[in-house]
Coordinates of C-alpha atoms in Angstrom, one line a residue:
X1 CA 34.3 6.7 -21.8
X2 CA 34.5 4.0 -24.2
X3 CA 32.5 1.8 -25.7
X4 CA 32.9 -0.9 -23.1
X5 CA 32.3 1.4 -20.1
X6 CA 29.8 2.4 -21.6
X7 CA 27.9 -0.8 -21.5
X8 CA 29.1 -1.2 -17.6
X9 CA 27.6 1.8 -17.1
X10 CA 24.0 1.7 -18.6
X11 CA 24.4 -1.9 -16.8
X12 CA 25.1 -0.5 -13.4
X13 CA 22.4 2.6 -13.5
X14 CA 19.3 -0.1 -14.0
X15 CA 19.5 -1.7 -10.6
X16 CA 19.9 -0.8 -7.0
X17 CA 22.0 1.0 -5.5
X18 CA 23.7 2.7 -8.8
X19 CA 20.1 3.4 -9.7
X20 CA 20.4 7.0 -7.0
X21 CA 24.5 7.4 -8.0
X22 CA 25.2 10.6 -9.2
X23 CA 26.3 10.7 -12.6
X24 CA 30.2 11.3 -11.2
X25 CA 29.8 8.5 -9.3
X26 CA 28.6 6.1 -11.5
X27 CA 31.5 6.9 -14.5
X28 CA 34.6 6.1 -11.6
X29 CA 32.1 3.0 -11.4
X30 CA 32.1 2.0 -14.9
X31 CA 35.9 3.1 -15.3
X32 CA 37.4 0.7 -13.0
X33 CA 35.2 -2.6 -13.3
X34 CA 36.4 -5.5 -14.2
X35 CA 35.5 -8.6 -16.2
X36 CA 35.3 -12.8 -15.0
X37 CA 33.6 -15.6 -16.5
X38 CA 32.0 -18.4 -14.4
X39 CA 30.5 -21.4 -16.4
X40 CA 27.8 -23.5 -14.4
X41 CA 28.8 -24.9 -11.2
X42 CA 31.9 -23.1 -10.1
X43 CA 33.0 -21.6 -7.1
X44 CA 32.9 -18.3 -7.3
X45 CA 33.9 -17.4 -3.8
X46 CA 34.7 -19.5 -1.3
X47 CA 34.4 -19.7 3.2
X48 CA 37.6 -17.3 4.3
X49 CA 39.3 -16.5 1.4
X50 CA 40.3 -13.1 1.1
X51 CA 38.1 -11.0 -1.0
X52 CA 39.1 -7.3 -2.1
X53 CA 36.3 -6.3 -5.2
X54 CA 32.4 -5.7 -4.7
X55 CA 30.5 -8.9 -6.8
X56 CA 28.4 -7.4 -10.1
X57 CA 25.9 -10.1 -11.6
X58 CA 26.1 -9.0 -15.2
X59 CA 24.3 -11.9 -16.3
X60 CA 23.7 -15.1 -15.3
X61 CA 22.6 -17.0 -11.6
X62 CA 24.2 -17.2 -8.2
X63 CA 23.6 -19.2 -5.0
X64 CA 25.2 -18.2 -1.6
X65 CA 25.3 -20.7 1.1
X66 CA 25.9 -20.5 5.2
X67 CA 29.2 -21.3 6.6
X68 CA 26.9 -24.9 7.3
X69 CA 26.4 -25.3 3.8
X70 CA 22.8 -24.2 3.5
X71 CA 21.5 -22.3 0.8
X72 CA 21.2 -18.5 1.7
X73 CA 20.0 -16.9 -1.3
X74 CA 19.9 -17.0 -4.7
X75 CA 21.0 -13.6 -6.8
X76 CA 20.4 -13.0 -10.7
X77 CA 20.8 -10.1 -12.5
X78 CA 21.9 -7.1 -10.9
X79 CA 21.8 -8.2 -7.7
X80 CA 25.3 -7.5 -5.6
X81 CA 27.4 -9.9 -3.0
X82 CA 30.9 -10.3 -1.4
X83 CA 30.0 -6.6 0.5
X84 CA 29.5 -7.7 4.0
X85 CA 32.9 -9.1 3.6
X86 CA 34.2 -6.2 2.3
X87 CA 32.6 -3.7 5.2
X88 CA 34.5 -6.5 7.8
X89 CA 37.3 -8.3 7.6
X90 CA 37.9 -9.2 3.6
X91 CA 37.1 -12.6 4.1
X92 CA 34.3 -14.5 2.7
X93 CA 31.1 -15.3 4.9
X94 CA 29.0 -16.6 2.6
X95 CA 30.7 -18.8 -0.3
X96 CA 29.2 -18.3 -3.6
X97 CA 28.6 -20.6 -6.8
X98 CA 27.9 -20.0 -9.6
X99 CA 24.5 -22.1 -10.9
X100 CA 24.4 -21.2 -14.7
X101 CA 27.3 -19.5 -17.2
X102 CA 27.3 -16.6 -14.4
X103 CA 29.0 -12.9 -16.4
X104 CA 30.3 -10.7 -13.0
X105 CA 31.3 -7.6 -12.5
X106 CA 34.2 -6.6 -10.3
X107 CA 34.2 -3.6 -8.5
X108 CA 37.4 -2.4 -6.5
X109 CA 37.5 -1.7 -2.8
X110 CA 39.3 1.7 -3.1
X111 CA 36.0 2.3 -5.6
X112 CA 33.5 0.7 -3.1
X113 CA 34.9 2.8 -0.4
X114 CA 34.2 5.6 -1.9
X115 CA 30.4 4.4 -3.3
X116 CA 30.1 4.2 0.5
X117 CA 32.1 7.4 2.3
X118 CA 30.0 9.8 -0.8
X119 CA 26.5 8.5 -1.4
X120 CA 24.6 8.3 1.7
X121 CA 22.3 5.5 0.3
X122 CA 24.9 3.2 -1.3
X123 CA 26.3 2.9 2.7
X124 CA 22.7 2.6 3.5
X125 CA 22.2 -0.1 0.9
X126 CA 25.5 -2.1 1.4
X127 CA 25.3 -1.7 5.0
X128 CA 22.7 -3.1 6.6
X129 CA 22.6 -6.2 5.8
X130 CA 18.7 -6.7 4.2
X131 CA 17.7 -8.4 1.0
X132 CA 17.2 -6.0 -1.7
X133 CA 13.6 -6.2 -1.3
X134 CA 13.3 -5.3 2.2
X135 CA 15.4 -2.3 1.1
X136 CA 13.6 -1.0 -1.7
X137 CA 9.7 -1.2 1.0
X138 CA 11.0 0.9 3.7
X139 CA 12.9 3.2 1.2
X140 CA 9.2 3.3 -0.5
X141 CA 6.8 3.0 2.2
X142 CA 8.9 4.3 4.8
X143 CA 6.2 6.8 6.2
X144 CA 3.3 5.0 7.6
X145 CA 1.5 8.4 8.9
X146 CA 2.1 9.2 5.7
X147 CA -0.3 12.1 4.2
X148 CA -0.6 14.6 1.9
X149 CA 1.6 17.9 1.8
X150 CA 0.6 21.0 1.8
X151 CA 2.3 22.1 -0.7
X152 CA 0.3 19.6 -2.8
X153 CA -3.1 21.7 -2.8
X154 CA -1.3 24.8 -3.4
X155 CA -2.7 25.7 -7.0
X156 CA -1.4 29.5 -8.1
X157 CA 1.2 31.9 -6.8
X158 CA -0.5 34.1 -4.4
X159 CA -1.0 37.4 -5.1
X160 CA 1.4 40.4 -2.7
X161 CA 1.0 43.7 -2.8
X162 CA 2.9 46.5 -0.4
X163 CA 0.1 47.8 2.0
X164 CA 0.6 51.3 0.4
X165 CA -1.2 50.4 -2.8
X166 CA -5.0 51.9 -2.4
X167 CA -7.4 49.3 -1.6
X168 CA -9.5 50.3 -5.0
X169 CA -6.3 48.6 -6.9
X170 CA -6.1 46.3 -5.1
X171 CA -9.3 45.3 -5.0
X172 CA -9.0 45.5 -9.6
X173 CA -5.6 42.9 -9.2
X174 CA -7.7 40.5 -6.6
X175 CA -10.6 40.9 -9.2
X176 CA -8.4 39.9 -12.3
X177 CA -6.5 37.3 -10.9
X178 CA -9.4 35.3 -8.7
X179 CA -7.4 35.4 -6.0
X180 CA -9.5 34.7 -3.1
X181 CA -6.6 37.2 -1.3
X182 CA -3.7 39.1 -0.9
X183 CA -0.7 39.2 0.8
X184 CA 0.4 43.0 2.6
X185 CA 3.9 43.7 2.4
X186 CA 6.2 46.4 4.1
X187 CA 9.7 47.0 4.4
X188 CA 11.2 45.3 7.5
X189 CA 12.0 47.2 10.5
X190 CA 13.9 46.4 14.2
X191 CA 11.1 43.9 15.5
X192 CA 12.9 40.6 15.5
X193 CA 9.3 39.4 16.5
X194 CA 8.0 40.1 13.1
X195 CA 7.4 37.7 10.4
X196 CA 9.8 38.4 7.4
X197 CA 9.5 36.7 3.9
X198 CA 12.0 37.2 1.1
X199 CA 10.3 39.0 -2.4
X200 CA 12.0 39.6 -5.4
X201 CA 15.6 38.2 -3.3
X202 CA 14.5 41.4 -0.9
X203 CA 13.7 40.6 2.9
X204 CA 10.0 42.1 3.5
X205 CA 7.8 42.3 6.5
X206 CA 5.1 40.4 5.9
X207 CA 1.9 43.0 7.6
X208 CA -1.2 40.9 7.0
X209 CA -4.0 39.7 5.0
X210 CA -6.8 41.1 3.6
X211 CA -9.8 39.2 1.4
X212 CA -12.8 39.6 -0.2
X213 CA -14.6 40.1 3.1
X214 CA -12.1 43.0 4.5
X215 CA -13.2 44.8 1.7
X216 CA -16.6 44.3 1.9
X217 CA -16.6 44.7 6.1
X218 CA -14.0 46.7 6.6
X219 CA -13.9 48.7 3.3
X220 CA -17.4 49.2 1.5
X221 CA -19.4 48.5 5.2
X222 CA -17.2 51.4 6.6
X223 CA -17.0 53.7 3.2
X224 CA -13.2 54.4 3.4
X225 CA -12.4 55.7 0.2
X226 CA -10.6 54.5 -2.7
X227 CA -7.0 55.4 -1.5
X228 CA -6.8 54.1 1.2
X229 CA -3.5 51.9 2.1
X230 CA -4.8 48.3 1.8
X231 CA -2.5 48.2 4.5
X232 CA -5.3 49.9 6.6
X233 CA -7.7 47.0 6.5
X234 CA -5.6 44.4 6.4
X235 CA -6.1 41.4 9.3
X236 CA -2.9 41.9 11.5
X237 CA -1.3 39.1 13.6
X238 CA -1.3 36.2 10.8
X239 CA -0.7 32.5 11.4
X240 CA 1.2 30.3 8.4
X241 CA 2.1 27.2 8.0
X242 CA 5.5 25.6 5.9
X243 CA 4.8 24.0 2.4
X244 CA 6.3 20.7 3.3
X245 CA 3.8 20.6 7.0
X246 CA 0.5 17.9 6.4
X247 CA -2.6 18.9 5.2
X248 CA -4.3 17.8 8.6
X249 CA -2.3 20.2 10.4
X250 CA -3.0 22.1 8.0
X251 CA -6.4 22.3 9.0
X252 CA -6.0 22.1 12.6
X253 CA -3.8 25.4 12.8
X254 CA -7.6 27.0 11.1
X255 CA -10.0 24.9 13.6
X256 CA -7.8 26.3 16.5
X257 CA -7.6 29.5 15.3
X258 CA -10.5 30.1 13.5
X259 CA -9.0 31.6 10.5
X260 CA -10.3 30.3 6.7
X261 CA -6.7 31.5 4.9
X262 CA -4.0 29.8 5.6
X263 CA -0.3 31.8 3.9
X264 CA 2.1 28.9 2.6
X265 CA 6.1 29.3 3.3
X266 CA 8.7 27.4 2.0
X267 CA 11.2 28.6 4.3
X268 CA 11.0 32.3 4.5
X269 CA 9.3 32.7 0.7
X270 CA 5.6 33.1 0.3
X271 CA 4.5 30.1 -2.2
X272 CA 0.4 30.0 -2.0
X273 CA -3.0 30.8 0.1
X274 CA -4.9 27.8 1.5
X275 CA -8.0 28.7 1.9
X276 CA -10.9 25.9 3.5
X277 CA -12.4 24.9 0.3
X278 CA -8.9 23.6 -0.4
X279 CA -9.3 21.1 1.8
X280 CA -12.8 21.1 2.0
X281 CA -12.4 19.9 -1.7
X282 CA -9.3 17.2 -1.1
X283 CA -10.7 15.9 1.1
X284 CA -13.5 15.2 -0.6
X285 CA -11.4 12.3 -2.5
X286 CA -10.3 11.1 0.8
X287 CA -12.4 7.6 2.5
X288 CA -13.8 10.2 5.7
X289 CA -15.1 12.2 3.5
X290 CA -16.8 9.4 1.7
X291 CA -18.0 7.3 4.3
X292 CA -20.4 10.6 5.9
X293 CA -21.4 11.0 2.2
X294 CA -22.4 6.6 2.1
X295 CA -24.7 7.0 5.6
X296 CA -26.6 10.5 4.4
X297 CA -27.8 9.0 0.7
X298 CA -30.5 8.5 0.9
X299 CA -31.4 5.8 -1.7
X300 CA -29.2 3.1 -3.8
X301 CA -29.8 5.8 -6.6
X302 CA -28.0 8.3 -4.5
X303 CA -25.5 5.7 -3.0
X304 CA -24.4 4.8 -7.2
X305 CA -23.7 8.3 -7.7
X306 CA -20.7 7.7 -5.1
X307 CA -18.9 5.0 -6.7
X308 CA -16.5 7.3 -9.2
X309 CA -15.8 9.1 -5.3
X310 CA -14.3 4.8 -4.5
X311 CA -12.0 5.4 -7.2
X312 CA -11.0 8.2 -6.7
X313 CA -9.7 7.9 -3.3
X314 CA -7.8 4.8 -4.5
X315 CA -6.3 6.3 -7.0
X316 CA -5.5 9.7 -4.8
X317 CA -4.6 7.6 -2.1
X318 CA -1.6 5.4 -4.5
X319 CA -0.4 9.0 -5.8
X320 CA 0.0 10.3 -2.2
X321 CA 2.5 7.9 -1.6
X322 CA -0.4 5.3 0.7
X323 CA 0.7 1.8 1.3
X324 CA -1.0 -1.4 0.9
X325 CA -2.0 -1.1 4.7
X326 CA -3.6 2.0 4.4
X327 CA -5.0 1.4 1.0
X328 CA -6.9 -1.4 1.9
X329 CA -8.2 -0.7 5.0
X330 CA -9.6 2.2 3.5
X331 CA -11.4 0.5 0.4
X332 CA -12.3 -2.4 2.6
X333 CA -13.9 1.1 5.2
X334 CA -15.6 2.2 1.9
X335 CA -17.1 -1.3 1.1
X336 CA -18.5 -2.5 4.5
X337 CA -19.7 1.9 4.5
X338 CA -21.5 1.0 0.7
X339 CA -23.1 -2.7 2.6
X340 CA -23.9 -1.0 5.9
X341 CA -26.2 1.8 4.5
X342 CA -27.7 -1.0 2.0
X343 CA -29.0 -2.7 4.9
X344 CA -30.7 -0.1 6.0
X345 CA -32.1 0.9 3.6
X346 CA -33.4 -2.5 3.0
X347 CA -34.6 -2.4 6.5
X348 CA -36.6 1.2 6.2
X349 CA -38.5 -1.0 3.1
X350 CA -38.9 -4.4 4.6
X351 CA -39.4 -2.9 8.4
X352 CA -37.6 -4.2 11.5
X353 CA -36.4 -7.9 11.2
X354 CA -37.8 -11.0 12.9
X355 CA -34.4 -11.9 14.8
X356 CA -31.8 -10.6 15.5
X357 CA -28.9 -11.0 12.6
X358 CA -25.8 -10.5 11.7
X359 CA -23.9 -9.1 8.3
X360 CA -20.7 -10.7 8.0
X361 CA -18.3 -9.8 5.2
X362 CA -15.5 -12.5 4.2
X363 CA -12.7 -12.6 1.6
X364 CA -10.4 -9.2 1.0
X365 CA -13.2 -6.9 2.5
X366 CA -12.7 -8.8 6.3
X367 CA -9.2 -9.4 6.0
X368 CA -8.9 -5.0 5.4
X369 CA -7.4 -5.8 1.9
X370 CA -9.5 -4.9 -0.6
X371 CA -8.8 -3.5 -3.9
X372 CA -10.7 -1.4 -6.6
X373 CA -11.4 -4.4 -7.9
X374 CA -13.2 -7.1 -6.4
X375 CA -16.7 -9.3 -6.3
X376 CA -18.9 -9.6 -3.0
X377 CA -18.5 -12.6 -0.1
X378 CA -21.3 -12.4 2.1
X379 CA -23.5 -14.7 4.3
X380 CA -25.9 -13.8 7.4
X381 CA -25.4 -15.5 10.9
X382 CA -29.2 -15.8 12.2
X383 CA -29.9 -16.0 15.5
X384 CA -31.2 -19.0 16.9
X385 CA -34.7 -18.3 17.1
X386 CA -35.0 -18.1 12.9
X387 CA -37.6 -20.4 11.5
X388 CA -37.2 -20.8 7.8
X389 CA -40.6 -20.8 7.5
X390 CA -41.6 -17.6 9.9
X391 CA -38.5 -15.6 8.4
X392 CA -37.0 -16.6 5.6
X393 CA -38.8 -14.4 3.3
X394 CA -38.2 -11.6 4.9
X395 CA -34.1 -12.0 5.2
X396 CA -33.8 -13.3 1.4
X397 CA -35.2 -10.2 0.2
X398 CA -33.2 -8.7 2.8
X399 CA -29.9 -10.3 0.9
X400 CA -31.2 -9.7 -2.6
X401 CA -31.9 -6.1 -2.4
X402 CA -28.3 -5.7 -1.3
X403 CA -26.8 -8.5 -3.2
X404 CA -28.1 -6.0 -6.6
X405 CA -27.3 -3.2 -4.8
X406 CA -23.2 -3.9 -4.3
X407 CA -23.9 -5.3 -8.2
X408 CA -24.8 -1.9 -8.7
X409 CA -22.2 -0.1 -7.2
X410 CA -19.7 -1.7 -8.9
X411 CA -18.8 -4.9 -6.4
X412 CA -19.1 -8.4 -8.9
X413 CA -22.0 -11.1 -7.8
X414 CA -19.8 -14.1 -6.9
X415 CA -19.3 -16.9 -9.1
X416 CA -18.8 -19.1 -6.4
X417 CA -22.1 -18.1 -4.7
X418 CA -20.9 -17.1 -1.5
X419 CA -23.5 -14.7 -0.5
X420 CA -26.0 -14.1 1.5
X421 CA -28.4 -14.7 -1.0
X422 CA -27.4 -18.4 -1.1
X423 CA -30.0 -20.4 1.3
X424 CA -26.4 -22.1 2.1
X425 CA -25.2 -19.0 4.0
X426 CA -28.0 -18.0 5.7
X427 CA -28.6 -19.9 8.3
X428 CA -29.2 -19.3 12.1
X429 CA -26.1 -19.4 14.5
X430 CA -26.1 -22.8 15.5
X431 CA -25.4 -24.6 11.9
X432 CA -23.1 -22.0 11.3
X433 CA -21.1 -23.4 14.2
X434 CA -21.9 -26.8 13.0
X435 CA -20.5 -25.7 9.5
X436 CA -17.4 -24.6 11.3
X437 CA -16.5 -27.8 13.8
X438 CA -17.4 -30.1 10.0
X439 CA -14.2 -28.1 8.5
X440 CA -11.9 -28.7 11.4
X441 CA -13.0 -32.3 12.9
X442 CA -13.8 -33.9 9.8
X443 CA -11.4 -31.9 6.8
X444 CA -10.5 -32.6 3.3
X445 CA -8.7 -31.0 0.9
X446 CA -11.8 -30.5 -1.5
X447 CA -13.7 -29.9 1.7
X448 CA -12.1 -26.4 2.5
X449 CA -11.2 -26.4 -0.8
X450 CA -14.5 -23.5 -1.3
X451 CA -14.4 -23.1 2.0
X452 CA -11.3 -21.6 3.2
X453 CA -12.8 -18.0 2.7
X454 CA -14.9 -18.5 5.9
X455 CA -11.3 -18.7 8.2
X456 CA -11.4 -15.0 6.8
X457 CA -14.2 -13.1 8.5
X458 CA -15.9 -9.6 9.9
X459 CA -18.8 -9.0 11.2
X460 CA -20.7 -6.1 8.8
X461 CA -23.5 -5.1 10.7
X462 CA -25.8 -6.3 13.2
X463 CA -25.3 -8.6 16.2
X464 CA -20.9 -8.6 16.3
X465 CA -21.1 -11.3 18.7
X466 CA -22.1 -14.0 16.3
X467 CA -19.4 -13.4 14.2
X468 CA -17.0 -13.1 17.8
X469 CA -18.5 -17.2 18.9
X470 CA -17.3 -18.2 15.0
X471 CA -14.3 -16.7 15.3
X472 CA -13.3 -17.8 18.8
X473 CA -14.7 -21.4 17.7
X474 CA -11.8 -22.1 15.0
X475 CA -8.9 -20.2 17.1
X476 CA -9.8 -22.8 19.7
X477 CA -10.1 -25.9 17.5
X478 CA -7.7 -25.2 15.1
X479 CA -4.6 -25.9 16.6
X480 CA -5.5 -29.1 18.4
X481 CA -6.0 -30.7 14.8
X482 CA -3.3 -31.1 12.1
X483 CA -5.1 -32.6 9.9
X484 CA -6.9 -29.8 9.2
X485 CA -3.8 -27.6 9.0
X486 CA -2.8 -30.4 7.2
X487 CA -5.5 -30.2 4.4
X488 CA -5.7 -26.1 4.3
X489 CA -1.5 -26.1 3.4
X490 CA -2.3 -28.6 1.3
X491 CA -5.0 -26.3 -0.8
X492 CA -3.2 -23.3 0.4
X493 CA 0.0 -24.7 -2.0
X494 CA -2.6 -25.1 -5.7
X495 CA -1.3 -21.7 -6.6
X496 CA 2.6 -21.1 -7.0
X497 CA 4.1 -18.3 -7.6
X498 CA 5.8 -18.1 -11.4
X499 CA 8.8 -18.5 -11.5
X500 CA 10.9 -21.0 -13.7
X501 CA 14.0 -23.2 -12.2
X502 CA 16.0 -19.8 -13.0
X503 CA 14.1 -17.9 -11.4
X504 CA 12.6 -16.4 -14.7
X505 CA 9.3 -15.4 -15.1
X506 CA 6.4 -18.0 -16.2
X507 CA 4.3 -16.6 -18.3
X508 CA 0.5 -16.8 -19.0
X509 CA -1.5 -15.4 -22.3
X510 CA -3.7 -12.9 -22.2
X511 CA -6.7 -13.1 -25.5
X512 CA -4.0 -10.3 -27.4
X513 CA -1.4 -12.4 -26.2
X514 CA 0.6 -10.3 -24.3
X515 CA 2.6 -12.4 -21.5
X516 CA 0.9 -11.5 -18.1
X517 CA 1.1 -12.8 -14.3
X518 CA -1.5 -12.5 -12.7
X519 CA -0.6 -11.2 -9.3
X520 CA -3.6 -11.8 -7.7
X521 CA -3.8 -15.5 -8.5
X522 CA 0.0 -16.7 -8.6
X523 CA 1.3 -14.1 -5.6
X524 CA -1.4 -12.1 -3.2
X525 CA -3.6 -15.0 -2.7
X526 CA -1.4 -17.7 -2.1
X527 CA 0.7 -15.5 0.1
X528 CA -2.5 -15.3 2.3
X529 CA -3.8 -18.6 2.3
X530 CA -0.3 -19.4 3.9
X531 CA -0.2 -16.8 6.5
X532 CA -3.4 -17.9 7.3
X533 CA -2.5 -21.3 7.7
X534 CA 0.1 -20.8 10.1
X535 CA -2.3 -18.0 11.5
X536 CA -5.0 -21.2 12.4
X537 CA -2.0 -23.0 13.7
X538 CA -1.1 -20.3 16.4
X539 CA -5.0 -19.6 17.9
X540 CA -5.0 -16.1 16.3
X541 CA -8.2 -14.7 16.0
X542 CA -6.6 -11.3 13.8
X543 CA -8.0 -11.7 9.5
X544 CA -5.4 -8.8 8.7
X545 CA -2.5 -10.5 7.2
X546 CA -0.3 -8.1 8.6
X547 CA -1.9 -8.6 12.0
X548 CA -1.3 -13.1 11.2
X549 CA 2.2 -12.0 11.0
X550 CA 2.9 -10.3 13.9
X551 CA 0.3 -13.3 16.1
X552 CA 2.7 -15.8 14.4
X553 CA 5.6 -13.5 15.0
X554 CA 5.4 -14.0 18.8
X555 CA 5.6 -18.2 18.4
X556 CA 8.0 -20.4 16.9
X557 CA 5.8 -21.5 13.7
X558 CA 8.3 -19.7 11.2
X559 CA 12.0 -19.5 11.5
X560 CA 13.1 -16.7 12.5
X561 CA 13.3 -13.4 10.0
X562 CA 10.9 -15.8 7.5
X563 CA 7.9 -13.5 9.5
X564 CA 9.4 -10.5 8.3
X565 CA 10.3 -11.6 4.9
X566 CA 6.4 -12.8 3.9
X567 CA 5.7 -8.9 5.2
X568 CA 8.2 -7.6 3.0
X569 CA 7.0 -9.9 -0.1
X570 CA 3.4 -9.0 0.6
X571 CA 3.7 -5.5 0.8
X572 CA 5.4 -5.2 -2.6
X573 CA 4.1 -7.2 -4.5
X574 CA 0.2 -6.0 -3.1
X575 CA 1.3 -2.1 -4.1
X576 CA 2.6 -3.5 -7.3
X577 CA -1.0 -4.9 -7.8
X578 CA -2.6 -1.5 -6.5
X579 CA -0.1 0.6 -9.1
X580 CA -1.7 -1.3 -12.3
X581 CA -4.8 -1.2 -11.0
X582 CA -4.3 2.9 -10.7
X583 CA -2.8 3.4 -13.8
X584 CA -5.7 1.3 -15.6
X585 CA -7.9 3.6 -14.1
X586 CA -5.6 6.4 -14.8
X587 CA -5.2 5.3 -18.9
X588 CA -8.6 4.9 -19.3
X589 CA -8.9 0.5 -19.5
X590 CA -10.6 -1.5 -16.7
X591 CA -8.6 -2.7 -13.5
X592 CA -7.4 -6.1 -13.4
X593 CA -5.0 -8.1 -11.8
X594 CA -2.5 -8.7 -15.0
X595 CA 0.6 -7.2 -14.9
X596 CA 2.8 -7.2 -17.7
X597 CA 6.6 -7.5 -16.9
X598 CA 7.6 -6.2 -19.8
X599 CA 5.9 -2.6 -18.4
X600 CA 8.2 -2.9 -15.0
X601 CA 11.0 -1.4 -14.5
X602 CA 14.5 -3.2 -13.9
X603 CA 14.1 -3.1 -10.6
X604 CA 10.8 -3.7 -10.1
X605 CA 10.5 -6.7 -12.2
X606 CA 14.7 -7.5 -9.5
X607 CA 12.4 -7.0 -6.5
X608 CA 9.0 -8.8 -8.0
X609 CA 11.0 -12.1 -8.7
X610 CA 12.6 -11.4 -4.9
X611 CA 9.4 -11.9 -3.6
X612 CA 7.8 -14.3 -5.5
X613 CA 10.8 -16.6 -4.1
X614 CA 10.1 -15.4 -0.4
X615 CA 6.6 -16.7 -1.5
X616 CA 8.1 -20.4 -3.0
X617 CA 10.4 -20.7 -0.4
X618 CA 7.6 -20.3 2.5
X619 CA 5.8 -22.5 0.6
X620 CA 8.4 -25.3 0.6
X621 CA 8.4 -25.1 4.1
X622 CA 4.4 -24.8 5.0
X623 CA 4.6 -28.6 2.9
X624 CA 7.1 -29.7 5.2
X625 CA 5.7 -28.0 8.9
X626 CA 2.1 -29.5 8.5
X627 CA 2.5 -32.9 6.8
X628 CA -0.5 -35.3 6.1
X629 CA -1.0 -37.7 8.8

């Protein structure tokens, strides 16, 4: 391969769908590429012209238009276009124009057809008519119910012995190998119902399993001689599991069959022995196990010892392929559980509350979207019987104990003072209703600047009906007050995505002069703000951003397809943020929200630009949809 083709190959290999091609196919593409240069403002493809090549942007930027002349998409380095026409009648459906000096690789139709025929992933990519961002998100997080596979819990190969091996030798081998059990094999017979496995290229009959308990109960307790064949004391009628089954399925199998050992097979080859203790050890990093531990904690000191388990759960879920909804929900559940237990411990100290109350959480915890980097946002709704002179000392101390406890657990104090320790946010229900009416009926961007977080609210402990009344109040009033929606929308436009005119990242500097992007402040947070406005406009009581998008999609508030684009963009930005925080933790750095684009792969940078572009387009529409009266 000449130097020019090698350079083409190296560039193609950085971007989807070429990054997943085999070496042979990638070489074939590079050898057939032709290069064309277009000056800024030049038409590359005109409507209905004949097309015979897939177009790949080597560098520059290209605008793609619909038939009516409106902008459809803006593409940059590594993007492809023209494939829809190649798949149909070889006539251009979406005209293209260079918006800066642009270099294009032409990939001939014959090569394009070969790639579609030979590589299923390539064919899916070009045939689905989905933007690259959506394809990437679906490919990465295709399994909403993804759980850990059994094979991830296997730490050592199984010990396997012939059924004629003396029990004394078998016991010695188990001791020396530190295996808790051994698989017993025998020569295969003619019974088709018997389970046979492969070992060393030969087929064996899986006779049974012998454990430490079997040696005690069936050998020592029965006084059997040392030369007894191990096959005579083995547990028969084995239950096995395939290595790609989930840990959940393994757990259910053990419970259904009342067993503690489960041989793991890859097809017919034994690859391990799963013990109940392996599952328990794994579950110590699961949110369910942690929540149970939180509720059993007898003191704040005990809770503090569980602080690092929350971090381990966060890392474990990301490593196992969970999506942002699963991780955000788990972290929010852990945070609420810490809060509830702190409230229970405080009540044990202070005595029963003098009047009913609800401790509500706000922001990301209420939306079920927490990560490991978070502060505490909370408030107290008190029964209307509340008398400040009689009762406030109790609730002030209750709030202090909870807030201080959360701070020790890693939930930092809110810099804006949005905590139940602030008397302004420790009020009876009638006052809270008046707050919400004032925000909605007499809105200004300034008034809503620090109060929009109160439109993400959820009951954490106590009288849940208090929060439900506030949610219903907002849902009923907001859609009927355009001035409130316009003021909220204006605030949602204060933070814009970090994209320059040519889709380049606009960087900030950290204290070490690194080029960084605040992915929360310039990405996920403005997306949350934007979706909240539309959700309130349609009277939704949902709090989670994805749930709100579901409600919005049932209305005509957004143009067709925009809701799905927002969903994919939010998921991708959220997962980049989560992966960054996990990398910080694994490298013993304090986790934060500041990513360095140079540390992302080419594909991630590309997709992140796409996600920011979706957000930018949605913000422009928000300004149009909710103008100030």
